[in-house]
Amino acid sequence: TNFIHGFPVYCVSIALAVRGKIEQAVIYDPSRNDLFTSTKGRGAYLNERRIRVSKRTQLKACLISTGFPFRPGDNFKNYLTMMGDVMQRTAGLRRPGAAALDLAYVAAGYTDGFFETGLNIWDVAAGSLLVTEAGGLVGNFTGESDFLEQKECLAGSPRIYGQLVQILGKYSKFAGAGDKAALRQAAEEPAAEAADETPASDDTGADEDANF
């Protein structure tokens, strides 16, 4: 969609997998002529310069990127709750709109973390190798590393990744029943509080009209 509209955040993303393991990754950003490359065990590079994930350790100082759900059937209300949960604990939340570049930017230290649901394997395969080779971690929202086909992606430096798992784990489709029940309860509480705060209707006028 970015490319079609001329919004300069898009890329070409290619990954090579051997026996199900990502071994090579290339992400090219034509708008900036940036080439991200990685070979398993040999590090991650931007225009032939070695890159590393950010060194920030406090989530409140971090810039986190994400994406918005857009397919019919996506739980928009749940996603908004999840974004609000993250946003209030960080320095900022961004939605560039290109998951492969989002992961490349985590690898380069431009952002400190990334999370999104509904992604396909081709959206995250190359970027996931870049992140791990740059010293970061990638997995699903509960922290499991076997995530490529689970349509959940969370990435960040090790310290930030762990903090994001603590926040996002309850939103995962792989979360335990207890976590999901707690999430439902938290979502219901604001509505209940709003109902409690609604002033009782004043029937005095109606009674006076009837008596009159």
CSV table of N, CA and C in Angstrom, one decimal, residues 12-183:
chain,number,residue,atom,x,y,z
A,12,VAL,N,12.3,-4.4,-0.8
A,12,VAL,CA,12.4,-5.8,-1.3
A,12,VAL,C,13.0,-6.7,-0.2
A,13,SER,N,12.4,-7.8,0.1
A,13,SER,CA,12.9,-8.6,1.2
A,13,SER,C,13.0,-10.0,0.7
A,14,ILE,N,14.2,-10.6,0.9
A,14,ILE,CA,14.5,-12.0,0.4
A,14,ILE,C,15.2,-12.7,1.5
A,15,ALA,N,14.8,-14.0,1.7
A,15,ALA,CA,15.5,-14.8,2.7
A,15,ALA,C,15.7,-16.2,2.1
A,16,LEU,N,16.8,-16.8,2.4
A,16,LEU,CA,17.1,-18.2,2.0
A,16,LEU,C,17.1,-19.1,3.2
A,17,ALA,N,16.2,-20.1,3.1
A,17,ALA,CA,16.1,-21.1,4.2
A,17,ALA,C,16.7,-22.4,3.8
A,18,VAL,N,17.4,-23.1,4.7
A,18,VAL,CA,18.0,-24.4,4.5
A,18,VAL,C,17.4,-25.3,5.6
A,19,ARG,N,16.7,-26.3,5.2
A,19,ARG,CA,16.0,-27.2,6.1
A,19,ARG,C,15.2,-26.5,7.2
A,20,GLY,N,14.5,-25.4,6.7
A,20,GLY,CA,13.7,-24.7,7.6
A,20,GLY,C,14.3,-23.6,8.4
A,21,LYS,N,15.6,-23.4,8.3
A,21,LYS,CA,16.4,-22.4,9.1
A,21,LYS,C,16.8,-21.3,8.1
A,22,ILE,N,16.6,-20.1,8.5
A,22,ILE,CA,17.0,-18.9,7.7
A,22,ILE,C,18.5,-18.8,7.8
A,23,GLU,N,19.2,-18.8,6.6
A,23,GLU,CA,20.6,-18.8,6.5
A,23,GLU,C,21.1,-17.4,5.9
A,24,GLN,N,20.4,-16.9,5.0
A,24,GLN,CA,20.8,-15.6,4.3
A,24,GLN,C,19.6,-14.7,4.3
A,25,ALA,N,19.9,-13.4,4.4
A,25,ALA,CA,18.8,-12.4,4.3
A,25,ALA,C,19.3,-11.1,3.6
A,26,VAL,N,18.4,-10.6,2.8
A,26,VAL,CA,18.7,-9.3,2.1
A,26,VAL,C,17.4,-8.5,2.1
A,27,ILE,N,17.5,-7.2,2.6
A,27,ILE,CA,16.4,-6.3,2.5
A,27,ILE,C,16.9,-5.0,1.9
A,28,TYR,N,16.3,-4.6,0.8
A,28,TYR,CA,16.7,-3.4,0.1
A,28,TYR,C,15.6,-2.4,0.1
A,29,ASP,N,16.0,-1.2,0.6
A,29,ASP,CA,15.1,0.0,0.6
A,29,ASP,C,15.5,0.9,-0.5
A,30,PRO,N,14.8,0.9,-1.6
A,30,PRO,CA,15.1,1.7,-2.8
A,30,PRO,C,15.0,3.2,-2.6
A,31,SER,N,14.1,3.6,-1.6
A,31,SER,CA,13.9,5.0,-1.4
A,31,SER,C,15.2,5.7,-0.8
A,32,ARG,N,15.9,4.9,0.0
A,32,ARG,CA,17.1,5.5,0.6
A,32,ARG,C,18.4,4.8,0.1
A,33,ASN,N,18.2,3.9,-0.8
A,33,ASN,CA,19.4,3.1,-1.3
A,33,ASN,C,20.1,2.4,-0.2
A,34,ASP,N,19.4,1.9,0.7
A,34,ASP,CA,19.9,1.1,1.9
A,34,ASP,C,19.8,-0.4,1.6
A,35,LEU,N,20.9,-1.1,1.8
A,35,LEU,CA,21.0,-2.5,1.6
A,35,LEU,C,21.3,-3.2,3.0
A,36,PHE,N,20.4,-3.9,3.5
A,36,PHE,CA,20.6,-4.7,4.8
A,36,PHE,C,20.9,-6.1,4.4
A,37,THR,N,22.0,-6.7,4.9
A,37,THR,CA,22.4,-8.1,4.6
A,37,THR,C,22.8,-8.8,5.8
A,38,SER,N,22.6,-10.1,5.8
A,38,SER,CA,23.0,-11.0,6.9
A,38,SER,C,23.2,-12.4,6.4
A,39,THR,N,24.3,-13.0,7.0
A,39,THR,CA,24.5,-14.4,6.8
A,39,THR,C,24.6,-15.0,8.2
A,40,LYS,N,23.9,-16.1,8.4
A,40,LYS,CA,23.8,-16.7,9.8
A,40,LYS,C,25.3,-17.0,10.3
A,41,GLY,N,25.5,-16.5,11.5
A,41,GLY,CA,26.8,-16.7,12.2
A,41,GLY,C,27.8,-15.6,11.8
A,42,ARG,N,27.5,-14.7,10.9
A,42,ARG,CA,28.5,-13.7,10.4
A,42,ARG,C,28.0,-12.3,10.6
A,43,GLY,N,27.0,-12.0,11.4
A,43,GLY,CA,26.6,-10.7,11.7
A,43,GLY,C,25.6,-10.1,10.7
A,44,ALA,N,25.2,-8.9,11.0
A,44,ALA,CA,24.2,-8.1,10.2
A,44,ALA,C,24.9,-6.8,9.7
A,45,TYR,N,24.5,-6.4,8.5
A,45,TYR,CA,25.2,-5.2,7.9
A,45,TYR,C,24.2,-4.3,7.2
A,46,LEU,N,24.5,-3.0,7.2
A,46,LEU,CA,23.8,-2.0,6.5
A,46,LEU,C,24.8,-1.3,5.6
A,47,ASN,N,24.7,-1.5,4.3
A,47,ASN,CA,25.6,-0.9,3.3
A,47,ASN,C,27.1,-1.3,3.7
A,48,GLU,N,27.2,-2.6,4.0
A,48,GLU,CA,28.5,-3.1,4.4
A,48,GLU,C,29.1,-2.7,5.7
A,49,ARG,N,28.3,-2.0,6.5
A,49,ARG,CA,28.7,-1.5,7.8
A,49,ARG,C,28.0,-2.4,8.9
A,50,ARG,N,28.8,-2.9,9.8
A,50,ARG,CA,28.2,-3.8,10.8
A,50,ARG,C,27.2,-3.0,11.7
A,51,ILE,N,26.1,-3.7,12.0
A,51,ILE,CA,25.0,-3.0,12.8
A,51,ILE,C,24.7,-3.9,14.0
A,52,ARG,N,24.2,-3.2,15.0
A,52,ARG,CA,23.9,-3.9,16.3
A,52,ARG,C,22.5,-3.3,16.8
A,53,VAL,N,21.8,-4.1,17.6
A,53,VAL,CA,20.6,-3.6,18.2
A,53,VAL,C,21.0,-2.5,19.2
A,54,SER,N,20.0,-1.7,19.6
A,54,SER,CA,20.2,-0.6,20.5
A,54,SER,C,20.6,-1.1,21.9
A,55,LYS,N,21.3,-0.2,22.7
A,55,LYS,CA,21.8,-0.6,24.0
A,55,LYS,C,20.8,-0.1,25.1
A,56,ARG,N,19.7,0.4,24.8
A,56,ARG,CA,18.8,0.9,25.8
A,56,ARG,C,18.2,-0.3,26.6
A,57,THR,N,18.1,-0.1,27.9
A,57,THR,CA,17.6,-1.1,28.8
A,57,THR,C,16.3,-0.8,29.5
A,58,GLN,N,15.8,0.5,29.4
A,58,GLN,CA,14.6,0.9,30.0
A,58,GLN,C,13.5,1.1,28.9
A,59,LEU,N,12.4,0.3,29.0
A,59,LEU,CA,11.4,0.4,28.0
A,59,LEU,C,10.8,1.8,27.9
A,60,LYS,N,10.8,2.6,29.0
A,60,LYS,CA,10.2,3.9,29.0
A,60,LYS,C,11.0,4.9,28.1
A,61,ALA,N,12.3,4.5,27.8
A,61,ALA,CA,13.1,5.4,26.9
A,61,ALA,C,13.1,4.9,25.5
A,62,CYS,N,12.3,3.9,25.2
A,62,CYS,CA,12.4,3.2,23.9
A,62,CYS,C,11.4,3.6,22.8
A,63,LEU,N,11.8,3.6,21.6
A,63,LEU,CA,10.9,3.8,20.5
A,63,LEU,C,10.5,2.4,19.9
A,64,ILE,N,9.2,2.1,19.8
A,64,ILE,CA,8.8,0.8,19.4
A,64,ILE,C,7.9,1.0,18.1
A,65,SER,N,8.1,0.1,17.2
A,65,SER,CA,7.3,0.1,15.9
A,65,SER,C,6.3,-1.0,15.9
A,66,THR,N,5.2,-0.9,15.2
A,66,THR,CA,4.2,-1.9,15.1
A,66,THR,C,3.5,-1.7,13.8
A,67,GLY,N,2.4,-2.5,13.6
A,67,GLY,CA,1.6,-2.4,12.4
A,67,GLY,C,0.1,-2.5,12.9
A,68,PHE,N,-0.8,-2.1,12.0
A,68,PHE,CA,-2.2,-2.1,12.3
A,68,PHE,C,-2.9,-3.3,11.6
A,69,PRO,N,-3.8,-4.0,12.3
A,69,PRO,CA,-4.6,-5.0,11.6
A,69,PRO,C,-5.5,-4.4,10.5
A,70,PHE,N,-5.6,-5.0,9.4
A,70,PHE,CA,-6.4,-4.5,8.3
A,70,PHE,C,-7.3,-5.5,7.6
A,71,ARG,N,-7.3,-6.7,8.0
A,71,ARG,CA,-8.1,-7.7,7.3
A,71,ARG,C,-9.4,-7.9,8.0
A,72,PRO,N,-10.4,-8.3,7.2
A,72,PRO,CA,-11.7,-8.6,7.8
A,72,PRO,C,-11.6,-9.7,8.8
A,73,GLY,N,-12.2,-9.5,10.0
A,73,GLY,CA,-12.2,-10.5,11.0
A,73,GLY,C,-11.1,-10.2,12.1
A,74,ASP,N,-10.2,-9.2,11.8
A,74,ASP,CA,-9.2,-8.9,12.8
A,74,ASP,C,-9.8,-8.2,14.0
A,75,ASN,N,-9.3,-8.5,15.1
A,75,ASN,CA,-9.8,-7.9,16.4
A,75,ASN,C,-9.3,-6.6,16.6
A,76,PHE,N,-9.9,-5.5,16.0
A,76,PHE,CA,-9.3,-4.2,16.1
A,76,PHE,C,-9.4,-3.7,17.6
A,77,LYS,N,-10.4,-4.0,18.3
A,77,LYS,CA,-10.6,-3.5,19.6
A,77,LYS,C,-9.4,-4.0,20.5
A,78,ASN,N,-9.2,-5.3,20.4
A,78,ASN,CA,-8.1,-5.9,21.1
A,78,ASN,C,-6.7,-5.3,20.8
A,79,TYR,N,-6.5,-5.0,19.5
A,79,TYR,CA,-5.3,-4.5,19.0
A,79,TYR,C,-5.1,-3.1,19.6
A,80,LEU,N,-6.1,-2.3,19.6
A,80,LEU,CA,-6.0,-0.9,20.2
A,80,LEU,C,-5.7,-1.0,21.7
A,81,THR,N,-6.3,-1.9,22.4
A,81,THR,CA,-6.0,-2.1,23.8
A,81,THR,C,-4.5,-2.5,24.0
A,82,MET,N,-4.0,-3.4,23.1
A,82,MET,CA,-2.6,-3.8,23.2
A,82,MET,C,-1.7,-2.7,22.9
A,83,MET,N,-2.0,-1.9,21.9
A,83,MET,CA,-1.1,-0.7,21.5
A,83,MET,C,-1.1,0.3,22.7
A,84,GLY,N,-2.3,0.5,23.3
A,84,GLY,CA,-2.3,1.4,24.4
A,84,GLY,C,-1.5,0.9,25.6
A,85,ASP,N,-1.5,-0.4,25.8
A,85,ASP,CA,-0.8,-1.0,26.9
A,85,ASP,C,0.7,-0.8,26.7
A,86,VAL,N,1.2,-0.9,25.4
A,86,VAL,CA,2.6,-0.6,25.1
A,86,VAL,C,3.0,0.9,25.1
A,87,MET,N,2.1,1.7,24.5
A,87,MET,CA,2.4,3.1,24.3
A,87,MET,C,2.7,3.8,25.6
A,88,GLN,N,1.9,3.5,26.6
A,88,GLN,CA,2.0,4.3,27.9
A,88,GLN,C,3.3,3.9,28.7
A,89,ARG,N,4.0,2.8,28.2
A,89,ARG,CA,5.2,2.4,28.9
A,89,ARG,C,6.5,2.7,28.1
A,90,THR,N,6.3,3.4,26.9
A,90,THR,CA,7.5,3.7,26.1
A,90,THR,C,7.6,5.2,25.8
A,91,ALA,N,8.7,5.5,25.1
A,91,ALA,CA,8.9,6.9,24.6
A,91,ALA,C,8.1,7.2,23.4
A,92,GLY,N,7.6,6.2,22.7
A,92,GLY,CA,6.8,6.4,21.5
A,92,GLY,C,6.5,5.1,20.8
A,93,LEU,N,5.4,5.1,20.0
A,93,LEU,CA,5.0,4.0,19.2
A,93,LEU,C,4.8,4.5,17.7
A,94,ARG,N,5.4,3.8,16.8
A,94,ARG,CA,5.4,4.2,15.4
A,94,ARG,C,4.8,3.1,14.5
A,95,ARG,N,4.1,3.5,13.4
A,95,ARG,CA,3.6,2.5,12.5
A,95,ARG,C,4.0,2.9,11.1
A,96,PRO,N,5.2,2.5,10.7
A,96,PRO,CA,5.7,2.8,9.3
A,96,PRO,C,5.0,2.1,8.2
A,97,GLY,N,4.6,0.8,8.4
A,97,GLY,CA,3.8,0.1,7.4
A,97,GLY,C,4.6,-0.9,6.6
A,98,ALA,N,5.8,-1.2,7.0
A,98,ALA,CA,6.6,-2.2,6.2
A,98,ALA,C,7.3,-3.1,7.2
A,99,ALA,N,6.8,-4.3,7.5
A,99,ALA,CA,7.3,-5.1,8.6
A,99,ALA,C,8.8,-5.5,8.4
A,100,ALA,N,9.2,-5.8,7.2
A,100,ALA,CA,10.5,-6.1,6.9
A,100,ALA,C,11.5,-5.0,7.3
A,101,LEU,N,11.1,-3.8,6.9
A,101,LEU,CA,12.0,-2.6,7.3
A,101,LEU,C,11.9,-2.4,8.8
A,102,ASP,N,10.7,-2.6,9.4
A,102,ASP,CA,10.6,-2.4,10.8
A,102,ASP,C,11.7,-3.3,11.5
A,103,LEU,N,11.8,-4.6,11.1
A,103,LEU,CA,12.8,-5.5,11.7
A,103,LEU,C,14.2,-5.1,11.4
A,104,ALA,N,14.4,-4.6,10.2
A,104,ALA,CA,15.8,-4.1,9.8
A,104,ALA,C,16.2,-2.9,10.7
A,105,TYR,N,15.2,-2.1,11.0
A,105,TYR,CA,15.5,-0.9,11.8
A,105,TYR,C,15.7,-1.3,13.3
A,106,VAL,N,15.1,-2.3,13.7
A,106,VAL,CA,15.5,-2.9,15.1
A,106,VAL,C,16.9,-3.4,15.1
A,107,ALA,N,17.3,-4.1,14.0
A,107,ALA,CA,18.6,-4.6,13.9
A,107,ALA,C,19.7,-3.5,13.8
A,108,ALA,N,19.3,-2.4,13.2
A,108,ALA,CA,20.2,-1.2,13.1
A,108,ALA,C,20.2,-0.3,14.3
A,109,GLY,N,19.3,-0.6,15.2
A,109,GLY,CA,19.2,0.3,16.4
A,109,GLY,C,18.5,1.5,16.2
A,110,TYR,N,17.8,1.7,15.1
A,110,TYR,CA,17.0,2.9,14.9
A,110,TYR,C,15.8,2.9,15.8
A,111,THR,N,15.2,1.7,15.9
A,111,THR,CA,14.1,1.5,16.9
A,111,THR,C,14.6,0.4,17.9
A,112,ASP,N,13.9,0.3,19.0
A,112,ASP,CA,14.3,-0.6,20.1
A,112,ASP,C,13.5,-1.9,20.1
A,113,GLY,N,12.4,-1.9,19.4
A,113,GLY,CA,11.5,-3.1,19.4
A,113,GLY,C,10.4,-3.0,18.3
A,114,PHE,N,9.8,-4.2,18.1
A,114,PHE,CA,8.8,-4.2,17.1
A,114,PHE,C,7.8,-5.4,17.5
A,115,PHE,N,6.5,-5.1,17.2
A,115,PHE,CA,5.5,-6.2,17.4
A,115,PHE,C,4.4,-6.0,16.4
A,116,GLU,N,3.9,-7.2,15.9
A,116,GLU,CA,2.7,-7.1,15.0
A,116,GLU,C,2.1,-8.5,14.9
A,117,THR,N,0.8,-8.6,14.6
A,117,THR,CA,0.2,-9.8,14.3
A,117,THR,C,-0.3,-9.9,12.9
A,118,GLY,N,-0.6,-11.1,12.4
A,118,GLY,CA,-1.2,-11.2,11.1
A,118,GLY,C,-0.1,-11.3,10.0
A,119,LEU,N,1.1,-11.4,10.3
A,119,LEU,CA,2.2,-11.3,9.3
A,119,LEU,C,2.5,-12.7,8.7
A,120,ASN,N,2.8,-12.7,7.5
A,120,ASN,CA,3.2,-14.0,6.8
A,120,ASN,C,4.7,-14.2,6.9
A,121,ILE,N,5.1,-15.4,6.6
A,121,ILE,CA,6.5,-15.8,6.8
A,121,ILE,C,7.4,-14.9,5.9
A,122,TRP,N,7.0,-14.5,4.7
A,122,TRP,CA,7.8,-13.7,3.9
A,122,TRP,C,7.9,-12.3,4.4
A,123,ASP,N,7.0,-11.9,5.3
A,123,ASP,CA,7.1,-10.5,5.9
A,123,ASP,C,8.3,-10.4,6.9
A,124,VAL,N,8.6,-11.6,7.5
A,124,VAL,CA,9.5,-11.5,8.7
A,124,VAL,C,10.7,-12.4,8.6
A,125,ALA,N,10.8,-13.2,7.6
A,125,ALA,CA,11.9,-14.2,7.5
A,125,ALA,C,13.3,-13.5,7.4
A,126,ALA,N,13.4,-12.6,6.5
A,126,ALA,CA,14.7,-11.9,6.3
A,126,ALA,C,15.0,-11.0,7.5
A,127,GLY,N,14.0,-10.2,7.9
A,127,GLY,CA,14.2,-9.3,9.1
A,127,GLY,C,14.6,-10.0,10.3
A,128,SER,N,14.0,-11.2,10.5
A,128,SER,CA,14.3,-12.0,11.8
A,128,SER,C,15.8,-12.4,11.9
A,129,LEU,N,16.4,-12.8,10.7
A,129,LEU,CA,17.8,-13.1,10.8
A,129,LEU,C,18.7,-11.8,11.0
A,130,LEU,N,18.3,-10.7,10.4
A,130,LEU,CA,19.0,-9.5,10.7
A,130,LEU,C,19.0,-9.2,12.2
A,131,VAL,N,17.8,-9.3,12.8
A,131,VAL,CA,17.7,-8.9,14.2
A,131,VAL,C,18.6,-9.9,15.1
A,132,THR,N,18.5,-11.2,14.9
A,132,THR,CA,19.3,-12.1,15.7
A,132,THR,C,20.8,-11.9,15.5
A,133,GLU,N,21.2,-11.7,14.2
A,133,GLU,CA,22.6,-11.5,13.9
A,133,GLU,C,23.1,-10.2,14.4
A,134,ALA,N,22.2,-9.2,14.7
A,134,ALA,CA,22.6,-7.9,15.3
A,134,ALA,C,22.6,-8.0,16.8
A,135,GLY,N,22.3,-9.1,17.4
A,135,GLY,CA,22.3,-9.3,18.8
A,135,GLY,C,21.0,-9.2,19.5
A,136,GLY,N,19.9,-9.2,18.7
A,136,GLY,CA,18.6,-9.1,19.3
A,136,GLY,C,17.9,-10.5,19.4
A,137,LEU,N,16.6,-10.5,19.8
A,137,LEU,CA,15.8,-11.7,19.9
A,137,LEU,C,14.5,-11.5,19.1
A,138,VAL,N,14.0,-12.6,18.6
A,138,VAL,CA,12.8,-12.6,17.8
A,138,VAL,C,11.9,-13.8,18.2
A,139,GLY,N,10.6,-13.6,18.3
A,139,GLY,CA,9.8,-14.7,18.7
A,139,GLY,C,8.3,-14.3,18.6
A,140,ASN,N,7.4,-15.1,19.2
A,140,ASN,CA,6.0,-14.7,19.2
A,140,ASN,C,5.8,-13.9,20.5
A,141,PHE,N,4.6,-13.5,20.8
A,141,PHE,CA,4.3,-12.6,22.0
A,141,PHE,C,4.6,-13.3,23.3
A,142,THR,N,4.7,-14.6,23.3
A,142,THR,CA,5.0,-15.3,24.6
A,142,THR,C,6.5,-15.6,24.7
A,143,GLY,N,7.3,-15.2,23.7
A,143,GLY,CA,8.7,-15.4,23.8
A,143,GLY,C,9.2,-16.6,23.1
A,144,GLU,N,8.4,-17.4,22.5
A,144,GLU,CA,8.8,-18.6,21.8
A,144,GLU,C,9.5,-18.3,20.5
A,145,SER,N,10.6,-18.9,20.3
A,145,SER,CA,11.4,-18.5,19.1
A,145,SER,C,11.0,-19.2,17.8
A,146,ASP,N,10.2,-20.2,17.9
A,146,ASP,CA,9.7,-20.9,16.7
A,146,ASP,C,8.4,-20.2,16.3
A,147,PHE,N,8.5,-19.1,15.6
A,147,PHE,CA,7.4,-18.2,15.4
A,147,PHE,C,7.0,-17.9,13.9
A,148,LEU,N,7.9,-18.3,13.0
A,148,LEU,CA,7.8,-17.8,11.6
A,148,LEU,C,6.4,-18.0,11.0
A,149,GLU,N,5.7,-19.1,11.3
A,149,GLU,CA,4.4,-19.4,10.7
A,149,GLU,C,3.3,-19.2,11.7
A,150,GLN,N,3.5,-18.5,12.8
A,150,GLN,CA,2.5,-18.3,13.8
A,150,GLN,C,1.7,-17.0,13.7
A,151,LYS,N,2.1,-16.1,12.7
A,151,LYS,CA,1.5,-14.8,12.5
A,151,LYS,C,1.5,-13.9,13.7
A,152,GLU,N,2.5,-14.1,14.5
A,152,GLU,CA,2.9,-13.2,15.6
A,152,GLU,C,4.4,-12.9,15.6
A,153,CYS,N,4.8,-11.7,15.7
A,153,CYS,CA,6.2,-11.4,15.7
A,153,CYS,C,6.5,-10.3,16.7
A,154,LEU,N,7.5,-10.6,17.5
A,154,LEU,CA,8.0,-9.6,18.5
A,154,LEU,C,9.5,-9.6,18.4
A,155,ALA,N,10.1,-8.5,18.4
A,155,ALA,CA,11.6,-8.4,18.2
A,155,ALA,C,12.1,-7.2,19.1
A,156,GLY,N,13.4,-7.3,19.5
A,156,GLY,CA,14.0,-6.3,20.2
A,156,GLY,C,15.3,-6.7,20.7
A,157,SER,N,16.0,-5.8,21.4
A,157,SER,CA,17.3,-6.1,22.1
A,157,SER,C,16.9,-7.1,23.2
A,158,PRO,N,17.8,-7.9,23.7
A,158,PRO,CA,17.4,-8.9,24.8
A,158,PRO,C,16.7,-8.3,25.9
A,159,ARG,N,17.1,-7.2,26.5
A,159,ARG,CA,16.5,-6.6,27.7
A,159,ARG,C,15.1,-6.1,27.3
A,160,ILE,N,15.0,-5.4,26.2
A,160,ILE,CA,13.7,-4.8,25.8
A,160,ILE,C,12.7,-5.9,25.4
A,161,TYR,N,13.2,-6.9,24.7
A,161,TYR,CA,12.4,-8.1,24.3
A,161,TYR,C,11.7,-8.7,25.5
A,162,GLY,N,12.5,-8.9,26.6
A,162,GLY,CA,11.9,-9.5,27.8
A,162,GLY,C,10.8,-8.6,28.4
A,163,GLN,N,11.0,-7.3,28.4
A,163,GLN,CA,10.0,-6.4,28.9
A,163,GLN,C,8.7,-6.4,28.1
A,164,LEU,N,8.9,-6.5,26.8
A,164,LEU,CA,7.7,-6.5,25.9
A,164,LEU,C,7.0,-7.8,26.0
A,165,VAL,N,7.7,-8.9,26.2
A,165,VAL,CA,7.0,-10.2,26.4
A,165,VAL,C,6.1,-10.2,27.6
A,166,GLN,N,6.5,-9.5,28.7
A,166,GLN,CA,5.7,-9.4,29.9
A,166,GLN,C,4.4,-8.6,29.6
A,167,ILE,N,4.5,-7.6,28.7
A,167,ILE,CA,3.3,-6.9,28.4
A,167,ILE,C,2.4,-7.6,27.4
A,168,LEU,N,3.0,-8.1,26.3
A,168,LEU,CA,2.3,-8.6,25.2
A,168,LEU,C,1.9,-10.1,25.3
A,169,GLY,N,2.5,-10.8,26.2
A,169,GLY,CA,2.2,-12.2,26.3
A,169,GLY,C,0.8,-12.6,26.5
A,170,LYS,N,0.0,-11.8,27.3
A,170,LYS,CA,-1.4,-12.0,27.5
A,170,LYS,C,-2.2,-11.8,26.3
A,171,TYR,N,-1.7,-11.1,25.3
A,171,TYR,CA,-2.5,-10.9,24.1
A,171,TYR,C,-2.3,-11.9,23.0
A,172,SER,N,-1.3,-12.8,23.3
A,172,SER,CA,-1.0,-13.9,22.3
A,172,SER,C,-2.1,-14.9,22.2
A,173,LYS,N,-2.3,-15.4,21.0
A,173,LYS,CA,-3.2,-16.5,20.8
A,173,LYS,C,-2.7,-17.8,21.4
A,174,PHE,N,-1.4,-17.8,21.9
A,174,PHE,CA,-0.8,-18.9,22.5
A,174,PHE,C,-0.8,-18.7,24.0
A,175,ALA,N,-1.4,-17.6,24.5
A,175,ALA,CA,-1.4,-17.4,26.0
A,175,ALA,C,-2.3,-18.4,26.7
A,176,GLY,N,-2.0,-18.6,28.0
A,176,GLY,CA,-2.8,-19.5,28.8
A,176,GLY,C,-4.2,-19.0,29.0
A,177,ALA,N,-5.0,-19.8,29.5
A,177,ALA,CA,-6.4,-19.4,29.8
A,177,ALA,C,-6.5,-18.4,30.8
A,178,GLY,N,-5.6,-18.4,31.8
A,178,GLY,CA,-5.6,-17.4,32.9
A,178,GLY,C,-5.3,-16.1,32.4
A,179,ASP,N,-4.3,-16.0,31.5
A,179,ASP,CA,-3.9,-14.7,30.9
A,179,ASP,C,-5.1,-14.1,30.1
A,180,LYS,N,-5.7,-14.9,29.3
A,180,LYS,CA,-6.8,-14.4,28.5
A,180,LYS,C,-8.0,-14.0,29.3
A,181,ALA,N,-8.3,-14.7,30.4
A,181,ALA,CA,-9.4,-14.3,31.3
A,181,ALA,C,-9.1,-13.0,32.0
A,182,ALA,N,-7.8,-12.8,32.4
A,182,ALA,CA,-7.4,-11.5,33.0
A,182,ALA,C,-7.5,-10.3,32.0
A,183,LEU,N,-7.2,-10.6,30.7
A,183,LEU,CA,-7.3,-9.6,29.7
A,183,LEU,C,-8.8,-9.2,29.4
